[in-house]
Amino acid sequence: MDTYDVTEAVRTAVEVAGPDLGAVRIDSGDLLLVAHRVRQQLDELGATKTKIVVTSDLDEYAIASLAAAPVDAYGVGTQLVTGSGHPTASMVYKLVARAESADPQAPLVPVAKKSSGGKTSVGGRKWAARRLDADGTAEAEVVGTGPVPAGLADRQLLVELIKGGEAVAREPLDAARDRHIAARANLPLSATQLSEGNRFFRRSTSTGLG
């Protein structure tokens, strides 16, 4: 179920598969609330036997918190593979721009996914930079659209590796190691406190983004 419009997704699924729809999957949002709403809607549409599967970086604690939800199955991936307490890189693909035409040189037009459920996104290619304080310690990760502020121009985190299907940047493994060591040296001491949920960066706002 797409959290941008779960109600419409459920309705469409039942229309396509009929009341014998096997199962639906919820992957984000307020899982407890959404599960109850989806169950109610499925029952109202006659899909009383349709099961609800929940995923979204679940662990034993998240599953326990969903004990009161009408959930039939849980999908556990990241925490099962890495084990609780180990850091993971959570990534989500979002289309942010598209070409005006098939011409390889065509300019890109910002694209933002529209939501009927109050969930918003910002269109346009993004830049990311790490801001340092007066002592040279990392204090914020800044993401924005449009021109990069002058004060962050030399602190950008994104590196173009592939363009037009061709590799445009290569570096030896030692260079990556050196960059990693340098980046770690800029982190505040609090960043070394390895506890679940530790967040040392403050949220920062930039052009249209929070």
XYZ file of N, CA and C in Angstrom:
630
model
N 0.838 -1.181 0.000
C 0.000 0.000 0.000
C 0.880 1.240 0.000
N 0.660 2.143 -0.905
C 1.431 3.374 -0.975
C 0.883 4.353 0.057
N 1.743 4.793 0.959
C 1.280 5.669 2.033
C 0.850 7.041 1.528
N 1.062 7.340 0.254
C 0.576 8.609 -0.262
C -0.946 8.585 -0.371
N -1.534 7.421 -0.569
C -2.994 7.311 -0.605
C -3.372 5.860 -0.375
N -3.335 5.458 0.882
C -3.608 4.066 1.238
C -5.038 3.684 0.885
N -5.979 4.582 1.138
C -7.388 4.286 0.873
C -7.614 3.940 -0.590
N -7.048 4.758 -1.481
C -7.200 4.502 -2.906
C -6.485 3.217 -3.304
N -5.334 2.942 -2.693
C -4.584 1.734 -3.006
C -5.385 0.483 -2.636
N -5.998 0.503 -1.469
C -6.810 -0.647 -1.034
C -7.993 -0.835 -1.987
N -8.640 0.272 -2.306
C -9.798 0.191 -3.197
C -9.412 -0.388 -4.546
N -8.306 0.091 -5.092
C -7.852 -0.395 -6.395
C -7.486 -1.883 -6.340
N -6.801 -2.293 -5.270
C -6.394 -3.699 -5.137
C -7.597 -4.627 -5.126
N -8.627 -4.239 -4.394
C -9.825 -5.082 -4.325
C -10.566 -5.071 -5.657
N -10.594 -3.924 -6.326
C -11.244 -3.861 -7.630
C -10.557 -4.776 -8.637
N -9.228 -4.810 -8.592
C -8.464 -5.607 -9.558
C -8.489 -7.090 -9.221
N -8.255 -7.430 -7.950
C -8.145 -8.836 -7.550
C -9.445 -9.424 -7.024
N -10.401 -8.567 -6.690
C -11.658 -9.071 -6.152
C -11.576 -9.312 -4.655
N -12.685 -9.713 -4.043
C -12.711 -9.928 -2.587
C -11.818 -11.064 -2.111
N -11.314 -11.877 -3.051
C -10.406 -12.969 -2.665
C -8.946 -12.520 -2.680
N -8.710 -11.221 -2.702
C -7.346 -10.677 -2.641
C -6.583 -11.342 -1.500
N -5.413 -11.889 -1.800
C -4.676 -12.664 -0.805
C -4.148 -11.843 0.349
N -3.440 -10.753 0.059
C -2.853 -9.961 1.132
C -2.458 -8.590 0.615
N -2.309 -7.659 1.534
C -1.784 -6.338 1.226
C -0.603 -6.088 2.154
N 0.277 -5.199 1.739
C 1.479 -4.916 2.523
C 1.531 -3.439 2.894
N 1.807 -3.161 4.153
C 1.984 -1.793 4.647
C 3.457 -1.645 5.001
N 4.094 -0.585 4.477
C 5.544 -0.485 4.635
C 6.020 0.784 5.328
N 5.136 1.738 5.589
C 5.586 2.960 6.252
C 4.403 3.684 6.861
N 4.703 4.767 7.556
C 3.649 5.525 8.218
C 3.392 5.001 9.624
N 2.306 5.431 10.219
C 1.898 4.958 11.539
C 1.299 3.572 11.357
N 2.123 2.546 11.508
C 1.710 1.179 11.174
C 0.489 0.726 11.963
N 0.419 1.079 13.244
C -0.708 0.666 14.075
C -2.000 1.277 13.561
N -1.990 2.568 13.324
C -3.179 3.262 12.849
C -3.574 2.810 11.450
N -2.584 2.734 10.558
C -2.872 2.359 9.176
C -3.420 0.934 9.103
N -2.878 0.028 9.890
C -3.341 -1.361 9.877
C -4.815 -1.443 10.257
N -5.207 -0.709 11.279
C -6.617 -0.718 11.689
C -7.510 -0.147 10.591
N -7.079 0.930 9.958
C -7.888 1.536 8.902
C -7.998 0.627 7.692
N -6.879 -0.022 7.339
C -6.885 -0.921 6.190
C -7.791 -2.124 6.456
N -7.716 -2.665 7.663
C -8.570 -3.806 8.014
C -10.047 -3.434 7.900
N -10.397 -2.266 8.397
C -11.785 -1.820 8.335
C -12.240 -1.649 6.889
N -11.379 -1.034 6.077
C -11.753 -0.823 4.686
C -11.868 -2.137 3.928
N -10.944 -3.060 4.159
C -11.013 -4.359 3.491
C -12.314 -5.080 3.835
N -12.663 -5.053 5.106
C -13.900 -5.718 5.532
C -15.121 -5.076 4.888
N -15.113 -3.740 4.800
C -16.246 -3.037 4.191
C -16.368 -3.347 2.709
N -15.249 -3.657 2.066
C -15.256 -3.987 0.640
C -15.484 -5.472 0.389
N -15.691 -6.228 1.461
C -15.959 -7.656 1.315
C -14.733 -8.533 1.292
N -13.550 -7.942 1.431
C -12.312 -8.722 1.421
C -11.953 -9.119 2.854
N -12.846 -9.838 3.483
C -12.676 -10.159 4.910
C -11.559 -11.164 5.177
N -11.172 -11.917 4.148
C -10.115 -12.916 4.328
C -8.742 -12.410 3.877
N -8.691 -11.200 3.370
C -7.417 -10.637 2.924
C -6.517 -10.374 4.129
N -5.295 -10.857 4.066
C -4.363 -10.697 5.181
C -3.592 -9.382 5.052
N -3.086 -8.923 6.167
C -2.287 -7.702 6.206
C -0.865 -8.051 6.630
N 0.093 -7.672 5.790
C 1.508 -7.900 6.072
C 2.151 -6.540 6.338
N 2.952 -6.463 7.386
C 3.603 -5.212 7.762
C 5.117 -5.372 7.668
N 5.770 -4.380 7.064
C 7.237 -4.334 7.005
C 7.658 -2.926 7.429
N 8.907 -2.553 7.235
C 9.440 -1.223 7.540
C 10.424 -1.265 8.697
N 11.598 -1.858 8.454
C 12.674 -1.894 9.458
C 12.184 -2.397 10.815
N 11.448 -3.467 10.795
C 10.884 -4.003 12.040
C 11.935 -4.749 12.859
N 11.790 -4.675 14.179
C 12.557 -5.512 15.082
C 11.588 -6.047 16.135
N 12.113 -6.743 17.137
C 11.228 -7.361 18.126
C 10.406 -6.341 18.905
N 10.959 -5.141 19.077
C 10.248 -4.116 19.827
C 9.103 -3.528 18.998
N 9.371 -3.272 17.731
C 8.335 -2.742 16.854
C 7.190 -3.747 16.707
N 7.546 -5.018 16.602
C 6.511 -6.047 16.466
C 5.672 -6.128 17.736
N 6.314 -6.038 18.897
C 5.579 -6.079 20.163
C 4.614 -4.904 20.262
N 5.019 -3.737 19.742
C 4.155 -2.567 19.812
C 2.947 -2.687 18.887
N 2.987 -3.627 17.964
C 1.884 -3.837 17.024
C 1.003 -5.007 17.425
N 1.166 -5.480 18.664
C 0.408 -6.648 19.125
C -1.103 -6.429 19.034
N -1.537 -5.178 19.203
C -2.972 -4.884 19.190
C -3.486 -4.566 17.788
N -2.610 -4.599 16.807
C -3.013 -4.281 15.433
C -3.486 -5.540 14.703
N -4.399 -5.388 13.761
C -4.899 -6.531 12.982
C -3.898 -6.941 11.904
N -2.732 -7.383 12.325
C -1.657 -7.761 11.408
C -1.519 -9.272 11.396
N -1.404 -9.845 10.198
C -1.312 -11.299 10.060
C 0.118 -11.789 9.896
N 1.002 -10.943 9.387
C 2.383 -11.375 9.174
C 3.305 -10.168 9.197
N 4.557 -10.414 9.575
C 5.554 -9.358 9.648
C 6.736 -9.711 8.754
N 7.253 -8.715 8.058
C 8.438 -8.911 7.240
C 9.621 -8.252 7.909
N 10.570 -9.041 8.359
C 11.754 -8.505 9.036
C 12.964 -8.744 8.144
N 13.623 -7.664 7.759
C 14.759 -7.795 6.853
C 16.045 -7.268 7.436
N 16.159 -5.946 7.529
C 17.407 -5.309 7.962
C 17.877 -5.807 9.315
N 16.993 -5.790 10.303
C 17.394 -6.177 11.653
C 17.729 -7.668 11.739
N 17.124 -8.469 10.876
C 17.412 -9.905 10.873
C 18.798 -10.174 10.303
N 19.173 -9.422 9.273
C 20.452 -9.638 8.612
C 21.605 -9.040 9.413
N 21.412 -7.820 9.915
C 22.508 -7.125 10.588
C 22.518 -7.331 12.090
N 21.369 -7.603 12.674
C 21.282 -7.729 14.125
C 21.053 -6.380 14.766
N 20.271 -6.337 15.816
C 19.965 -5.080 16.488
C 21.237 -4.424 17.015
N 21.274 -3.110 16.929
C 22.408 -2.367 17.455
C 23.478 -2.062 16.436
N 23.428 -2.697 15.269
C 24.430 -2.431 14.238
C 23.893 -1.394 13.258
N 24.721 -0.449 12.858
C 24.245 0.613 11.958
C 23.936 0.089 10.570
N 22.920 0.665 9.946
C 22.553 0.307 8.581
C 22.298 1.587 7.800
N 22.404 1.487 6.497
C 22.133 2.627 5.623
C 20.759 2.436 5.005
N 19.816 3.218 5.460
C 18.454 3.127 4.941
C 18.311 4.075 3.755
N 17.936 3.542 2.603
C 17.853 4.357 1.394
C 16.493 4.181 0.730
N 15.980 5.275 0.178
C 14.717 5.258 -0.543
C 14.913 5.978 -1.869
N 14.464 5.368 -2.956
C 14.592 5.990 -4.274
C 13.413 6.922 -4.515
N 13.695 8.149 -4.896
C 12.664 9.111 -5.241
C 13.050 9.796 -6.549
N 12.121 9.825 -7.501
C 12.347 10.556 -8.746
C 12.192 12.038 -8.449
N 13.222 12.847 -8.724
C 13.178 14.269 -8.393
C 13.179 15.168 -9.628
N 13.500 14.605 -10.797
C 13.517 15.414 -12.013
C 13.394 14.499 -13.228
N 12.892 15.053 -14.308
C 12.776 14.305 -15.560
C 13.150 15.216 -16.718
N 13.585 14.622 -17.815
C 13.987 15.400 -18.984
C 12.751 15.898 -19.725
N 12.855 17.082 -20.313
C 11.738 17.648 -21.061
C 11.445 16.852 -22.324
N 12.477 16.184 -22.860
C 12.307 15.410 -24.088
C 13.319 14.280 -24.106
N 13.322 13.530 -25.200
C 14.255 12.409 -25.332
C 15.655 12.867 -25.710
N 15.814 14.141 -25.997
C 17.128 14.683 -26.344
C 18.064 14.537 -25.145
N 19.244 13.905 -25.337
C 20.183 13.730 -24.221
C 20.573 15.043 -23.544
N 20.474 16.157 -24.264
C 20.842 17.461 -23.720
C 19.634 18.228 -23.171
N 18.489 17.595 -23.161
C 17.271 18.282 -22.708
C 17.383 18.670 -21.237
N 16.910 19.856 -20.888
C 16.964 20.279 -19.483
C 16.057 19.421 -18.611
N 16.391 19.363 -17.335
C 15.610 18.585 -16.387
C 14.533 19.451 -15.741
N 13.355 18.868 -15.577
C 12.228 19.553 -14.964
C 11.995 18.955 -13.583
N 11.898 19.794 -12.534
C 11.658 19.262 -11.184
C 10.380 18.435 -11.120
N 10.430 17.344 -10.386
C 9.274 16.463 -10.209
C 9.076 16.206 -8.725
N 7.867 16.422 -8.234
C 7.529 16.129 -6.839
C 6.348 15.181 -6.821
N 6.446 14.131 -6.061
C 5.360 13.175 -5.970
C 4.189 13.802 -5.228
N 3.021 13.759 -5.839
C 1.844 14.370 -5.241
C 1.178 13.415 -4.268
N 0.576 13.960 -3.249
C -0.057 13.154 -2.216
C -1.450 13.656 -1.932
N -2.369 12.733 -1.758
C -3.716 13.108 -1.343
C -3.881 12.847 0.149
N -2.819 12.370 0.778
C -2.911 12.036 2.190
C -2.102 12.949 3.091
N -1.664 14.087 2.563
C -0.941 15.040 3.388
C 0.559 14.837 3.412
N 1.055 13.823 2.720
C 2.494 13.568 2.691
C 3.089 14.325 1.521
N 4.084 15.146 1.769
C 4.626 15.997 0.723
C 6.095 15.694 0.448
N 6.531 16.050 -0.723
C 7.937 15.929 -1.089
C 8.308 17.157 -1.910
N 9.582 17.378 -2.072
C 10.074 18.554 -2.791
C 10.725 18.108 -4.087
N 10.278 18.667 -5.199
C 10.840 18.301 -6.488
C 12.156 18.999 -6.743
N 12.902 18.485 -7.714
C 14.167 19.110 -8.082
C 15.373 18.347 -7.582
N 16.477 18.490 -8.319
C 17.718 17.842 -7.927
C 18.210 18.435 -6.615
N 18.706 17.598 -5.756
C 19.136 18.028 -4.428
C 20.668 18.106 -4.343
N 21.115 18.938 -3.447
C 22.524 18.943 -3.070
C 22.603 18.699 -1.569
N 23.716 18.172 -1.120
C 23.904 17.882 0.298
C 25.277 18.377 0.719
N 25.341 18.968 1.892
C 26.609 19.489 2.389
C 26.670 19.321 3.902
N 27.859 19.263 4.429
C 28.059 19.146 5.882
C 28.627 20.466 6.391
N 27.864 21.107 7.273
C 28.273 22.403 7.808
C 29.117 22.216 9.059
N 30.193 23.002 9.143
C 31.085 22.962 10.296
C 30.899 24.216 11.145
N 31.139 24.066 12.442
C 31.066 25.237 13.313
C 32.397 25.974 13.302
N 32.534 26.979 14.169
C 33.746 27.806 14.177
C 34.994 27.012 14.530
N 34.810 25.876 15.218
C 35.955 25.043 15.614
C 36.258 23.948 14.600
N 35.531 23.946 13.488
C 35.758 22.928 12.474
C 35.101 21.602 12.776
N 34.119 21.582 13.674
C 33.399 20.363 14.027
C 32.069 20.322 13.288
N 31.736 19.167 12.754
C 30.479 19.031 12.019
C 29.299 19.298 12.949
N 28.389 20.172 12.501
C 27.242 20.514 13.333
C 25.911 20.256 12.643
N 25.911 20.099 11.325
C 24.637 19.874 10.628
C 24.873 19.320 9.241
N 23.928 18.521 8.791
C 23.890 18.071 7.412
C 22.782 18.877 6.746
N 23.108 19.572 5.678
C 22.165 20.466 5.017
C 21.831 19.914 3.637
N 20.529 19.832 3.330
C 20.065 19.367 2.020
C 19.188 20.454 1.425
N 19.360 20.741 0.158
C 18.557 21.796 -0.448
C 18.447 21.639 -1.943
N 17.705 22.550 -2.558
C 17.568 22.617 -4.013
C 18.059 23.988 -4.465
N 18.309 24.114 -5.755
C 18.771 25.393 -6.270
C 20.248 25.599 -6.004
N 20.707 26.840 -6.090
C 22.134 27.142 -5.906
C 22.612 26.762 -4.499
N 23.846 26.282 -4.428
C 24.440 25.951 -3.133
C 24.949 27.234 -2.484
N 24.588 27.513 -1.232
C 25.087 28.714 -0.555
C 26.608 28.755 -0.570
N 27.145 29.960 -0.685
C 28.596 30.124 -0.790
C 29.336 29.479 0.380
N 28.758 29.563 1.565
C 29.427 29.014 2.733
C 29.500 27.506 2.756
N 28.760 26.846 1.864
C 28.746 25.384 1.827
C 29.330 24.828 0.532
N 29.752 25.706 -0.336
C 30.228 25.279 -1.657
C 31.367 24.271 -1.578
N 32.250 24.429 -0.589
C 33.395 23.520 -0.488
C 33.151 22.398 0.515
N 31.904 22.246 0.963
C 31.578 21.198 1.928
C 30.547 20.227 1.368
N 30.411 20.176 0.059
C 29.408 19.310 -0.549
C 29.785 17.836 -0.395
N 28.756 16.999 -0.246
C 28.958 15.577 0.002
C 28.761 14.719 -1.245
N 28.035 15.239 -2.225
C 27.741 14.437 -3.413
C 28.882 14.528 -4.424
N 29.216 13.385 -4.999
C 30.262 13.312 -6.014
C 29.682 12.608 -7.237
N 29.791 13.241 -8.377
C 29.268 12.647 -9.610
C 30.182 11.511 -10.051
N 29.621 10.299 -10.119
C 30.403 9.126 -10.484
C 30.075 8.620 -11.882
N 28.799 8.703 -12.268
C 28.360 8.205 -13.578
C 27.509 9.271 -14.248
N 27.749 9.524 -15.522
C 26.975 10.495 -16.272
C 26.751 9.962 -17.674
N 25.482 9.912 -18.075
C 25.176 9.383 -19.399
C 25.601 7.943 -19.575
N 25.609 7.189 -18.500
C 25.993 5.789 -18.572
C 27.481 5.541 -18.558
N 28.269 6.604 -18.458
C 29.713 6.467 -18.460
C 30.294 6.878 -17.106
N 31.305 6.138 -16.647
C 31.972 6.475 -15.393
C 32.790 7.738 -15.598
N 32.576 8.738 -14.768
C 33.289 10.009 -14.906
C 34.248 10.253 -13.751
N 34.269 9.363 -12.781
C 35.189 9.528 -11.658
C 35.596 8.163 -11.133
N 36.846 8.015 -10.890
C 37.387 6.786 -10.306
C 38.443 7.176 -9.285
N 38.596 6.377 -8.266
C 39.626 6.659 -7.280
C 40.058 5.358 -6.633
N 41.281 5.274 -6.173
C 41.749 4.055 -5.507
C 41.091 3.910 -4.140
N 41.083 2.715 -3.619
C 40.461 2.445 -2.336
C 41.110 3.256 -1.215
N 42.410 3.490 -1.322
C 43.106 4.263 -0.298
C 42.537 5.679 -0.185
N 42.109 6.262 -1.314
C 41.548 7.612 -1.295
C 40.237 7.631 -0.526
N 39.439 6.584 -0.704
C 38.177 6.495 0.027
C 38.431 6.339 1.523
N 39.447 5.559 1.858
C 39.795 5.374 3.275
C 40.248 6.699 3.895
N 41.086 7.425 3.179
C 41.584 8.695 3.698
C 40.449 9.695 3.887
N 39.513 9.725 2.947
C 38.382 10.636 3.059
C 37.507 10.277 4.249
N 37.341 8.991 4.475
C 36.546 8.523 5.609
C 37.193 8.929 6.936
N 38.497 8.765 7.014
C 39.220 9.143 8.241
C 39.090 10.641 8.489
N 39.217 11.439 7.425
C 39.107 12.886 7.564
C 37.706 13.296 7.995
N 36.699 12.645 7.447
C 35.318 12.962 7.808
C 35.050 12.618 9.264
N 35.569 11.495 9.713
C 35.378 11.105 11.111
C 36.057 12.087 12.061
N 37.164 12.648 11.631
C 37.888 13.586 12.480
C 37.090 14.865 12.718
N 36.154 15.173 11.818
C 35.331 16.374 11.962
C 34.117 16.171 12.869
N 33.834 14.932 13.237
C 32.633 14.660 14.015
C 32.823 15.068 15.476
N 31.731 15.482 16.126
C 31.821 15.818 17.552
C 32.007 14.560 18.377
N 32.509 14.689 19.587
C 32.754 13.528 20.438
C 31.470 12.745 20.700
N 30.332 13.437 20.731
C 29.069 12.747 21.002
C 28.739 11.716 19.934
N 29.342 11.874 18.750
C 29.069 10.936 17.666
C 29.668 9.560 17.932
N 30.591 9.473 18.872
C 31.214 8.182 19.182
C 30.397 7.376 20.192
N 29.324 7.973 20.685
C 28.461 7.266 21.636
C 27.506 6.382 20.862
N 27.866 5.144 20.698
C 27.095 4.229 19.870
C 25.904 3.670 20.641
N 24.800 4.367 20.562
C 23.567 3.900 21.178
C 22.444 4.046 20.166
N 21.461 3.171 20.235
C 20.364 3.188 19.277
C 19.638 4.520 19.340
N 19.430 5.088 18.186
C 18.704 6.345 18.131
C 19.563 7.567 18.352
N 20.904 7.396 18.485
C 21.768 8.556 18.697
C 21.779 9.428 17.450
N 21.480 10.678 17.629
C 21.487 11.623 16.515
C 22.258 12.859 16.948
N 23.427 13.063 16.361
C 24.234 14.205 16.790
C 24.038 15.419 15.911
N 23.480 15.221 14.730
C 23.282 16.369 13.853
C 21.946 17.043 14.141
N 21.941 18.354 14.181
C 20.700 19.096 14.297
C 20.060 19.174 12.926
N 18.737 19.259 12.921
C 18.044 19.434 11.664
C 18.319 20.838 11.133
N 18.522 20.928 9.875
C 18.816 22.233 9.291
C 17.917 22.457 8.094
N 17.555 23.684 7.848
C 16.679 23.989 6.733
C 17.444 24.707 5.658
N 16.987 24.485 4.426
C 17.579 25.196 3.306
C 16.462 25.462 2.320
N 16.808 25.654 1.068
C 15.847 26.063 0.073
C 14.699 25.080 -0.057
N 13.607 25.360 0.593
C 12.418 24.522 0.458
C 12.466 23.211 1.185
N 13.494 22.937 1.940
C 13.600 21.635 2.582
C 13.818 21.805 4.076
N 13.428 20.765 4.838
C 13.691 20.767 6.263
C 14.543 19.606 6.638
